[in-house]
Coordinates of C-alpha atoms in Angstrom, one line a residue:
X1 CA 0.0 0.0 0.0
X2 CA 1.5 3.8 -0.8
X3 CA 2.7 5.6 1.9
X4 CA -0.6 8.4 0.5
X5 CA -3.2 5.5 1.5
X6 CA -1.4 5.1 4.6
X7 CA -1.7 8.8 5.5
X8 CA -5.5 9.0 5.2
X9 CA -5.5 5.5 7.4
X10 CA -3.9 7.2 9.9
X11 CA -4.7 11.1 10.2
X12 CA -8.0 11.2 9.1
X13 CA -9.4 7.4 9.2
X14 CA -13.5 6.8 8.2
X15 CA -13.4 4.3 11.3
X16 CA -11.6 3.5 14.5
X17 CA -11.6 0.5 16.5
X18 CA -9.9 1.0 20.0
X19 CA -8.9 -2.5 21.9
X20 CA -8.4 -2.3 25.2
X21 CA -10.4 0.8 26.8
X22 CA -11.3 2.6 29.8
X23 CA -14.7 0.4 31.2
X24 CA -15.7 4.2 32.6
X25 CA -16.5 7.4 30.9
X26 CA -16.9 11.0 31.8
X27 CA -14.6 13.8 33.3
X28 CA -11.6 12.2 34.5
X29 CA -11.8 8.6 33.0
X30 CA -9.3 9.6 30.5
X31 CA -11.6 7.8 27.6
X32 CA -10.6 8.5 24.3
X33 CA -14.3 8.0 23.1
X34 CA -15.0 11.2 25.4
X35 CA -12.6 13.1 23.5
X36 CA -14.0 11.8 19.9
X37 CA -17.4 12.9 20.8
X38 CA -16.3 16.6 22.4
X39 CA -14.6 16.6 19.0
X40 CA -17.6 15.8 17.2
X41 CA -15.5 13.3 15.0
X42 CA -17.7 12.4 12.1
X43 CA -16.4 8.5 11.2
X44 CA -17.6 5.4 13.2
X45 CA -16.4 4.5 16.5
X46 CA -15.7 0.9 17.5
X47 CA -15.0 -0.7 20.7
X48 CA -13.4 -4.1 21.8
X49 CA -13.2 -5.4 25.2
X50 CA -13.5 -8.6 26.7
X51 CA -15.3 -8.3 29.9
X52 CA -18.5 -5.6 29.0
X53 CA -20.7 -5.1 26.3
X54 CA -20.9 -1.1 26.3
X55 CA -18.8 1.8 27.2
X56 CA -19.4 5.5 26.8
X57 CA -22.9 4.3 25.5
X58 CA -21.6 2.1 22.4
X59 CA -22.0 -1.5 21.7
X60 CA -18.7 -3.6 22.4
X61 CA -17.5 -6.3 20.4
X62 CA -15.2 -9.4 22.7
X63 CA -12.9 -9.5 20.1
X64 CA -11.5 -7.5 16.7
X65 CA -13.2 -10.8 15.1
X66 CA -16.3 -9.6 15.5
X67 CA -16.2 -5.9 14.7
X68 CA -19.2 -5.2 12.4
X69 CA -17.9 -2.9 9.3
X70 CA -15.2 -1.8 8.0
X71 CA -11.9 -0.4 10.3
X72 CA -9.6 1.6 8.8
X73 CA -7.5 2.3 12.1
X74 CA -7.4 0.2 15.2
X75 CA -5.8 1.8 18.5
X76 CA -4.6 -0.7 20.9
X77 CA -4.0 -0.2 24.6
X78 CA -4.3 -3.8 26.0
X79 CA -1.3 -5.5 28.3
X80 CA 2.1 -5.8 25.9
X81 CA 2.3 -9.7 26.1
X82 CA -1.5 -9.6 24.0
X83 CA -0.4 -7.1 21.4
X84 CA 1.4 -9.6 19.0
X85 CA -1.8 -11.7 19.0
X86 CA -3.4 -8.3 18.9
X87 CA -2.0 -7.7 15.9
X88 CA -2.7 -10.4 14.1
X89 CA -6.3 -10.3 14.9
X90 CA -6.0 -6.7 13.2
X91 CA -4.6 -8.7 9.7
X92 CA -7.2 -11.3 9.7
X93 CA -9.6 -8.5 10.0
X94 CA -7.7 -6.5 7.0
X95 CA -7.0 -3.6 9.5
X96 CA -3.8 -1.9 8.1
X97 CA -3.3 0.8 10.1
X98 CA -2.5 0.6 14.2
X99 CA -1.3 2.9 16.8
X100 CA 0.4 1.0 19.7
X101 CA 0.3 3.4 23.3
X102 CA 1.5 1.1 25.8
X103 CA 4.8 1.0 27.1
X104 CA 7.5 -2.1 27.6
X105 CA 8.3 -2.8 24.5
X106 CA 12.1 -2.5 23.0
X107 CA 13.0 0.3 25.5
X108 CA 12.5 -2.0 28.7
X109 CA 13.8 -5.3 29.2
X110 CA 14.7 -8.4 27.0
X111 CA 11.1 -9.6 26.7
X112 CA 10.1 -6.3 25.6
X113 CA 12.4 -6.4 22.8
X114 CA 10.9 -9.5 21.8
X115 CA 7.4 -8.7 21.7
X116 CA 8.4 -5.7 19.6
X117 CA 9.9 -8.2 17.1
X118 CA 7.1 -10.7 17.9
X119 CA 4.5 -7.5 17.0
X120 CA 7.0 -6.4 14.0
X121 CA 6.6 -9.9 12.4
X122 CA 3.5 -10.0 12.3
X123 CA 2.7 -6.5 11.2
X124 CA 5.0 -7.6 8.0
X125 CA 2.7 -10.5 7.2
X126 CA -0.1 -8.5 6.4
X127 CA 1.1 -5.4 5.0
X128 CA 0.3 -3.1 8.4
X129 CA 2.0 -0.2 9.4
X130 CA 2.3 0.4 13.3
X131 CA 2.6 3.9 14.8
X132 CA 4.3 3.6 18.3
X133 CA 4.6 1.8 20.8
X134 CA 4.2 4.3 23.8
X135 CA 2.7 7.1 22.2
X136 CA -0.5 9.3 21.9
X137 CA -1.3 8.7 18.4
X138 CA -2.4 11.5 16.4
X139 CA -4.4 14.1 16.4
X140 CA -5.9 16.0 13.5
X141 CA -8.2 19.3 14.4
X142 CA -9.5 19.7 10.5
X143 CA -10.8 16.1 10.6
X144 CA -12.4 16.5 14.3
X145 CA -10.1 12.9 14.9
X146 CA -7.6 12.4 17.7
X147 CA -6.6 8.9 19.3
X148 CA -5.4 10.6 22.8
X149 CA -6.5 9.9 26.0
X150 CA -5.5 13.3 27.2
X151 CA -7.6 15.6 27.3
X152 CA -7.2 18.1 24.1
X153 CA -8.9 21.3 23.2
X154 CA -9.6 21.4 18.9
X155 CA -7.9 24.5 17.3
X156 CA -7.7 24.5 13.6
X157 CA -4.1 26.1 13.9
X158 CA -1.8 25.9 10.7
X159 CA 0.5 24.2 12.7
X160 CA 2.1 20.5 12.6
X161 CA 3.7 18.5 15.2
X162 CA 5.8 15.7 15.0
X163 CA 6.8 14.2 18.2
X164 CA 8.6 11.9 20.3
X165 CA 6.5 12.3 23.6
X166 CA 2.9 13.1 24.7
X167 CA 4.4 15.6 26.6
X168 CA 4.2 18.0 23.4
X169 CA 0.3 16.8 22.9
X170 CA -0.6 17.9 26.5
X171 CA 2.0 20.9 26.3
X172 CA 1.3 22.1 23.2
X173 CA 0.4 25.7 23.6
X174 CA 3.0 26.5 25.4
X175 CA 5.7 24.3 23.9
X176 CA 4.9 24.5 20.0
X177 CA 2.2 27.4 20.2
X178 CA -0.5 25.0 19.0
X179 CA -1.0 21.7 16.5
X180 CA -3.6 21.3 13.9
X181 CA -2.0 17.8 12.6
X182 CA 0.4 16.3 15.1
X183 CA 2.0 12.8 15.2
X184 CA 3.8 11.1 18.3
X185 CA 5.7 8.5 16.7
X186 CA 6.9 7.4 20.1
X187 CA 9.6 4.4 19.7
X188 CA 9.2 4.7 16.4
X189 CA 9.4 1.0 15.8
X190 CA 7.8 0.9 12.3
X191 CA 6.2 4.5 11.3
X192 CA 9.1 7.1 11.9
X193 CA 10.0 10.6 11.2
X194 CA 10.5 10.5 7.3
X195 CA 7.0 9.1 7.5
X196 CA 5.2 11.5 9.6
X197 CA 7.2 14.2 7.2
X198 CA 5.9 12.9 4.3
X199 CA 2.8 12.8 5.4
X200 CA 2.8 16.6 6.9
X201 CA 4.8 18.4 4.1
X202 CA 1.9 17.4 1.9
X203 CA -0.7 19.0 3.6
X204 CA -1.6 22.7 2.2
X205 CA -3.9 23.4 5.7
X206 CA -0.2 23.5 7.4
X207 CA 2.1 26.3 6.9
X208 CA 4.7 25.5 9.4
X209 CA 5.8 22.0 11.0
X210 CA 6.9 21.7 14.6
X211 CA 9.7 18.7 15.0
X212 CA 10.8 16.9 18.5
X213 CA 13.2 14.2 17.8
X214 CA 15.3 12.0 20.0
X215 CA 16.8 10.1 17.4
X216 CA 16.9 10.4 13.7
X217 CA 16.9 7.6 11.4
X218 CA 16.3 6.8 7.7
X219 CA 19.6 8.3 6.6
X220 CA 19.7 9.7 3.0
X221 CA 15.8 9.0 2.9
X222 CA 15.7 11.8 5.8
X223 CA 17.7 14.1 4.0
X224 CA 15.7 14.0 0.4
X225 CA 12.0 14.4 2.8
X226 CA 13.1 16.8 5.3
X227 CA 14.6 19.1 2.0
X228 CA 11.9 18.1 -0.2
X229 CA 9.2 19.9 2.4
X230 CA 11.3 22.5 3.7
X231 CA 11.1 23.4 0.4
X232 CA 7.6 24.3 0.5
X233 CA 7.4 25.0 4.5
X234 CA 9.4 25.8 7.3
X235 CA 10.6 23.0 9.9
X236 CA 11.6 23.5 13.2
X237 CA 13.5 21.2 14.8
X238 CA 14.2 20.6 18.9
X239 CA 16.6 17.5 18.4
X240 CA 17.2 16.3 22.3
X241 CA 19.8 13.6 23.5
X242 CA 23.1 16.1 22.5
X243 CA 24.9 15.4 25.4
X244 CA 26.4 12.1 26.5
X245 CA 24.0 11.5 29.3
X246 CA 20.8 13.1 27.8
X247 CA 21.8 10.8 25.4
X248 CA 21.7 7.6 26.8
X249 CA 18.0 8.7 28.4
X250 CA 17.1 8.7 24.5
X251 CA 18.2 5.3 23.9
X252 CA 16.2 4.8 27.0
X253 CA 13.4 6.4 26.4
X254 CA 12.6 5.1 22.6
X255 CA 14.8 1.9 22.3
X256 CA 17.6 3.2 19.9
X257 CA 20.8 5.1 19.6
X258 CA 20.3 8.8 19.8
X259 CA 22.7 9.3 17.2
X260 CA 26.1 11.7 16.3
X261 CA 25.2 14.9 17.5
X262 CA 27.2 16.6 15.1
X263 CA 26.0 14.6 11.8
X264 CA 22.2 15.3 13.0
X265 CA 23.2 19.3 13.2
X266 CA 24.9 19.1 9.6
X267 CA 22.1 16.7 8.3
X268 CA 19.5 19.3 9.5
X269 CA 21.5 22.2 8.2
X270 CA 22.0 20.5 4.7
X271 CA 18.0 19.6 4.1
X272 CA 16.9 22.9 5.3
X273 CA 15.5 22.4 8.9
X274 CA 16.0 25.3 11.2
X275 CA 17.2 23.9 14.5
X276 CA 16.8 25.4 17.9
X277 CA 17.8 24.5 21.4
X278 CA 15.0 25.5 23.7
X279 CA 11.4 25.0 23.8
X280 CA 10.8 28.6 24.0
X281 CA 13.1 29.7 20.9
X282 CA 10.4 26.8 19.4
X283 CA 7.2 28.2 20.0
X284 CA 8.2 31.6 19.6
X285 CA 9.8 30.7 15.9
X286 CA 6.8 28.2 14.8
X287 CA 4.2 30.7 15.7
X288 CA 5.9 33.7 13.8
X289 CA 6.2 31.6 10.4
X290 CA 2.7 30.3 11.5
X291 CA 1.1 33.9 11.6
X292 CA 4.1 36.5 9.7
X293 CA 5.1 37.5 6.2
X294 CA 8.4 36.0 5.3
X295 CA 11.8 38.1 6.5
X296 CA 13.2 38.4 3.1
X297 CA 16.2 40.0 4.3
X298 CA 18.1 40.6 7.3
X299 CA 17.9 44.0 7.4
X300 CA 15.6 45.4 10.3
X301 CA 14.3 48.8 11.8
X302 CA 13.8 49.3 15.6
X303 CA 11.2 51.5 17.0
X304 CA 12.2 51.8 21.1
X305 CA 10.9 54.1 24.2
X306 CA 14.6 53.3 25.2
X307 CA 17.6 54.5 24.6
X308 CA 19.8 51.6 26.2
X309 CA 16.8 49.0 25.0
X310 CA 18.0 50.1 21.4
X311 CA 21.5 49.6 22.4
X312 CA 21.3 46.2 23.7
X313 CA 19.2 45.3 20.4
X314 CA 22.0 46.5 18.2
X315 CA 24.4 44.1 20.4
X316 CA 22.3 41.2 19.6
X317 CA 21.7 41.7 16.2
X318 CA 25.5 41.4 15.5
X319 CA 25.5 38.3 18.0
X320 CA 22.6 36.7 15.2
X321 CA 23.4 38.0 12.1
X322 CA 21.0 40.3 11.7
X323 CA 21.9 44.2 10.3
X324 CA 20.5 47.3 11.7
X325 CA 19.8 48.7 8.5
X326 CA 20.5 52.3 7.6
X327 CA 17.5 54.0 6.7
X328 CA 16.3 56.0 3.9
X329 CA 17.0 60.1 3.8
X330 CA 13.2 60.0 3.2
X331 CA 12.7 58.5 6.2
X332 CA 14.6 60.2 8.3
X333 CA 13.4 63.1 7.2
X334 CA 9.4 62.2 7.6
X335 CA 10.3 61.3 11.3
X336 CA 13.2 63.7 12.1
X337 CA 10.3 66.8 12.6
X338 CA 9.1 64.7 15.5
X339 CA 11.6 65.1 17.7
X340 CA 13.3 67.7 19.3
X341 CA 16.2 69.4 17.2
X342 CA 19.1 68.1 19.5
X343 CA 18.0 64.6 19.2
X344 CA 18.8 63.0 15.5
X345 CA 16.7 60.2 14.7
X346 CA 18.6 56.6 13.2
X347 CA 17.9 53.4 13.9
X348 CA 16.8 52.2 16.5
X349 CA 14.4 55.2 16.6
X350 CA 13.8 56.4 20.1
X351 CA 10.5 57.7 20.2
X352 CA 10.1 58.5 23.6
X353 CA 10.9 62.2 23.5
X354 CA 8.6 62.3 20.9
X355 CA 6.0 60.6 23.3
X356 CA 5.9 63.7 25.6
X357 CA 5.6 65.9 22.7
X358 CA 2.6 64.4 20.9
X359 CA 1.6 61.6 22.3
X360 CA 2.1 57.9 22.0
X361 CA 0.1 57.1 18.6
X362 CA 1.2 59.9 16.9
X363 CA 5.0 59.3 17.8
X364 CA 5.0 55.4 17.8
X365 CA 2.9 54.9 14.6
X366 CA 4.7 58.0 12.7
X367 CA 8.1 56.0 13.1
X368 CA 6.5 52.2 12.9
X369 CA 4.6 53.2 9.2
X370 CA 7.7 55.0 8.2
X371 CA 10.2 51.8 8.7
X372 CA 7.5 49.4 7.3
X373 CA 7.4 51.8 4.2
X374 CA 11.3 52.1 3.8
X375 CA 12.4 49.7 0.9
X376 CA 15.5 49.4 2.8
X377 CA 14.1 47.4 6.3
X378 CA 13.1 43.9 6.1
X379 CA 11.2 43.7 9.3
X380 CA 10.4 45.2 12.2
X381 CA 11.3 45.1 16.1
X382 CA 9.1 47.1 18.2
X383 CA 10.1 47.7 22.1
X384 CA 6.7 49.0 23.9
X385 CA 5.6 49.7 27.7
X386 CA 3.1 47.0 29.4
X387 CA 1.9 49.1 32.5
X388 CA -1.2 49.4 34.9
X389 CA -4.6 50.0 33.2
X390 CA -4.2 53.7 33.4
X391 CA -1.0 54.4 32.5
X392 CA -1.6 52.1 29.5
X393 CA -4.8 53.7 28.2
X394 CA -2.3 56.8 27.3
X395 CA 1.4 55.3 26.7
X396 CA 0.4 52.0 24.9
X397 CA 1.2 51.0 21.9
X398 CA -1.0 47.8 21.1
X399 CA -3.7 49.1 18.9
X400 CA -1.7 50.9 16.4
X401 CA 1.0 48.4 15.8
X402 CA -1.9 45.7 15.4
X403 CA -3.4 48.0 12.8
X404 CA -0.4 49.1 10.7
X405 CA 1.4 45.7 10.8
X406 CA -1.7 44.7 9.1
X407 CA -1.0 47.1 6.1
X408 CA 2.2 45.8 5.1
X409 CA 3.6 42.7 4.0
X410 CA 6.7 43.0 6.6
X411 CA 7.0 40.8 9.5
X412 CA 6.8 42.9 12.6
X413 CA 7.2 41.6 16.6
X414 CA 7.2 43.4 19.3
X415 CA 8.7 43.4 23.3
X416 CA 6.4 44.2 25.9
X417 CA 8.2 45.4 28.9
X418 CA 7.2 46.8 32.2
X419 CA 5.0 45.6 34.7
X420 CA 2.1 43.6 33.0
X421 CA 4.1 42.3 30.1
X422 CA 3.3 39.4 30.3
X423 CA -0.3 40.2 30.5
X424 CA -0.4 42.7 27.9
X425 CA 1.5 39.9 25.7
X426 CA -2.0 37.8 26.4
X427 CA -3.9 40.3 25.6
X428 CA -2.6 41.7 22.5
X429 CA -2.5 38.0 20.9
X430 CA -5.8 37.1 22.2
X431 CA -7.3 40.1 20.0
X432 CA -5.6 38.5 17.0
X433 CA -2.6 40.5 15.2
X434 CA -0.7 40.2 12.3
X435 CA 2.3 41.3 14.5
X436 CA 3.8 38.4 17.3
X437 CA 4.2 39.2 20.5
X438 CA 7.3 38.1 21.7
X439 CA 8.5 37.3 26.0
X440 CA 12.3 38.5 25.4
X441 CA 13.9 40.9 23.1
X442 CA 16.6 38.2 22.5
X443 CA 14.1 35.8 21.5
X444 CA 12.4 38.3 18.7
X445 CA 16.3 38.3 16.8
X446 CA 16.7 35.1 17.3
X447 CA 13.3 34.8 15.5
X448 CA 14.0 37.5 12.3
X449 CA 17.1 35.8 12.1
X450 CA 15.9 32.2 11.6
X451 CA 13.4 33.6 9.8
X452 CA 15.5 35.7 7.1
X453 CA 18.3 32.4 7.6
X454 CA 15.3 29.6 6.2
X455 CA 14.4 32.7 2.8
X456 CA 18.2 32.8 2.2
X457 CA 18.4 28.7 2.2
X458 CA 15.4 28.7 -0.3
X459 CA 16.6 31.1 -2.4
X460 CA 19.6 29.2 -2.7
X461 CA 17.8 25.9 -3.8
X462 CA 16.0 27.7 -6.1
X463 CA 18.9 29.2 -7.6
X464 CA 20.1 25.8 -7.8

């Protein structure tokens, strides 16, 4: 069967079949059925248990023998010595797609490693492809489908995941900003990163995938996927087990070696993935290509209230690679007037003496529309105050960078500092902005420069 056919099997199957269940339902049972029906998943639902004949108010069949219709995906959560005989049940029934979650397979003991091969071998018989072992499955917001126990709330956000750990499905706001189409491969034991690329870079509802990998295998296959989809969308990539002993926690954790650090960096390099080292760097990067306009460039204009926050952007952005552009005379001289006639405006434009002259959205959105209209700048770093509700109402700046960042096609992020930053953060991404808000001013260069890094690698290739 084409790995296509499997794709639809898996992320958005007509019918699901999940062996070994919860015999309880409702808030706290942790009953994927409960989760299917919040989603309002469309296909059929079938159950198989042994020792009841309904759960969550559907029939239940003893045995995948005597499901009634046809199963396109079968989720099995029974006791790892039945899962080989599982299995098999799952051929003779012509199910060819199955998502293993339990644990104790090849990354436990010697009998785990067995009943992996044991499972293996007779997955090969009939032609089935197994995602997992130890794993939450998928989950796929557009088709109302996910095979998690967890708890999830549906967002169709343009984002994909592919995972190594359930603690991205749970975590995913705040680790990834979000998943629309995610895959937890697990151990990876049959269905594996190239696979769950394949399947993702194909998808036009995505326009950014999300990567955690503990170990990466497939070899040159990996390298013609991963640069084949880069191609079309960005891939960012938190590869964990770099040191020795985080390492060896890998080969733990999924059954496998964890792999040269230094060959995965250069691999990732080579196909186009843009690799970061902290969850944070992550979600911050996958929601900006998620939500901005490309950085074609990597020349970018600062509007600050600070003098020294200006400085300590400059010092970063020669730490990144990115270049504080020099502006256009035209530009200069459309903001210069706001100012006093000491202070010469460059970039980073300090507005704030312009601030107590004629107010913030005069001063903030005469410098903000100037750089966005300057052929020279590429994007845009804006540093603005987060304060009480008072002090806010006259010195902040949300409203009109929401509202010009919407009129050009320049990606713009901005630093809220001060007292509710954090809060005003919240709000100004809860009102929905073309602009990101960003928690550190570090962490808005680091994301212009990945950004303007992954334009200049597909320029290259399509030069090429």
């Amino acid at each position: 069967m084409k790995s296509c056919c499997f794709r639809s099997l898996f992320l958005s199957p007509k019918s699901v079949a999940f062996v070994g269940i919860p015999r309880a339902s409702g808030p706290g049972t942790l009953n994927p059925v409960d989760n299917l029906k919040r989603w309002k998943y469309g296909g059929q639902i079938r159950l198989v248990h042994p020792h009841v004949h309904e759960i969550a108010g559907l029939p239940v069949a003893r045995r995948v023998a005597e499901l009634n219709g046809p199963v396109d995906l079968a989720v099995v959560s029974t006791p790892r010595e039945t899962v080989p005989g599982i299995i098999r049940q799952c051929g003779n029934r012509g199910i060819k797609a199955v998502i293993v979650t339990n644990q104790g397979f090849a990354e436990s003991d010697s009998l785990g490693k067995e009943l992996q091969k044991r499972m293996l071998d007779e997955a090969g018989r009939f032609g089935i492809r197994i995602l997992g072992p130890n794993t939450l499955g998928i989950s796929n917001a557009f088709h109302r489908f996910t095979s998690s126990f967890m708890p999830q709330d549906r967002v169709e956000t343009p984002i994909g995941l592919i995972c190594q750990s359930g603690l991205f499905f749970v975590g995913d706001n705040q680790l990834v900003g979000g998943m629309g189409i995610a895959v937890d491969i697990g151990n990876a034991c049959d269905v594996g990163i190239v696979d769950a690329l394949e399947w993702l870079g194909n998808d036009d509802k995505l326009r950014v995938i999300a990567l955690h990998a503990e170990e990466i295998k497939g070899g040159k296959r990996f390298l013609e996927v991963a640069e084949r989809v880069s191609r079309r969308i960005p891939v960012v990539a938190l590869k964990t087990g770099r040191s020795v002993e985080g390492g060896k926690v890998a080969a733990s954790h999924t059954g496998s070696m964890a792999g040269n650090d230094r060959i995965v960096d250069a691999a990732m390099k080579k196909s186009g993935l843009i690799r970061v080292d902290e969850t944070q760097d992550q979600a911050d990067l996958v929601r900006a290509f998620a939500r901005l306009p490309p950085m074609r460039g990597f020349r970018v204009g600062v509007v600050t209230l600070s003098g020294a926050a200006g400085i300590m952007f400059l010092d970063n952005m020669d730490r990144y690679g990115l270049e504080p552009t020099r502006l256009s005379p035209g530009t200069i001289d459309g903001i210069q007037s706001l100012s006093p006639d000491w202070m010469r405006l460059t970039n980073p434009i300090d507005v704030w003496p312009a601030v107590m002259k004629k107010g913030m959205r005069k001063a903030f959105g005469t410098a903000l529309k100037a750089l966005l209209a300057d052929p020279n700048v590429d994007g845009v770093i804006c540093i603005a105050l987060a304060l009480g509700e008072a002090e806010q109402r006259h010195l902040g700046a949300e409203e009109v960078i929401r509202e010009l960042s919407e009129d050009f096609d320049k990606p713009v992020v901005v630093w809220f500092y001060g007292s509710q930053g954090e809060a005003t953060a919240k709000r100004f991404e809860k009102y929905g902005s073309p602009a990101l808000a960003i928690p550190s001013m570090e962490g808005g260069i680091r994301v212009m420069a990945a950004m303007a890094r992954y334009e200049k690698w597909k320029e290259s290739k399509a030069d090429g």
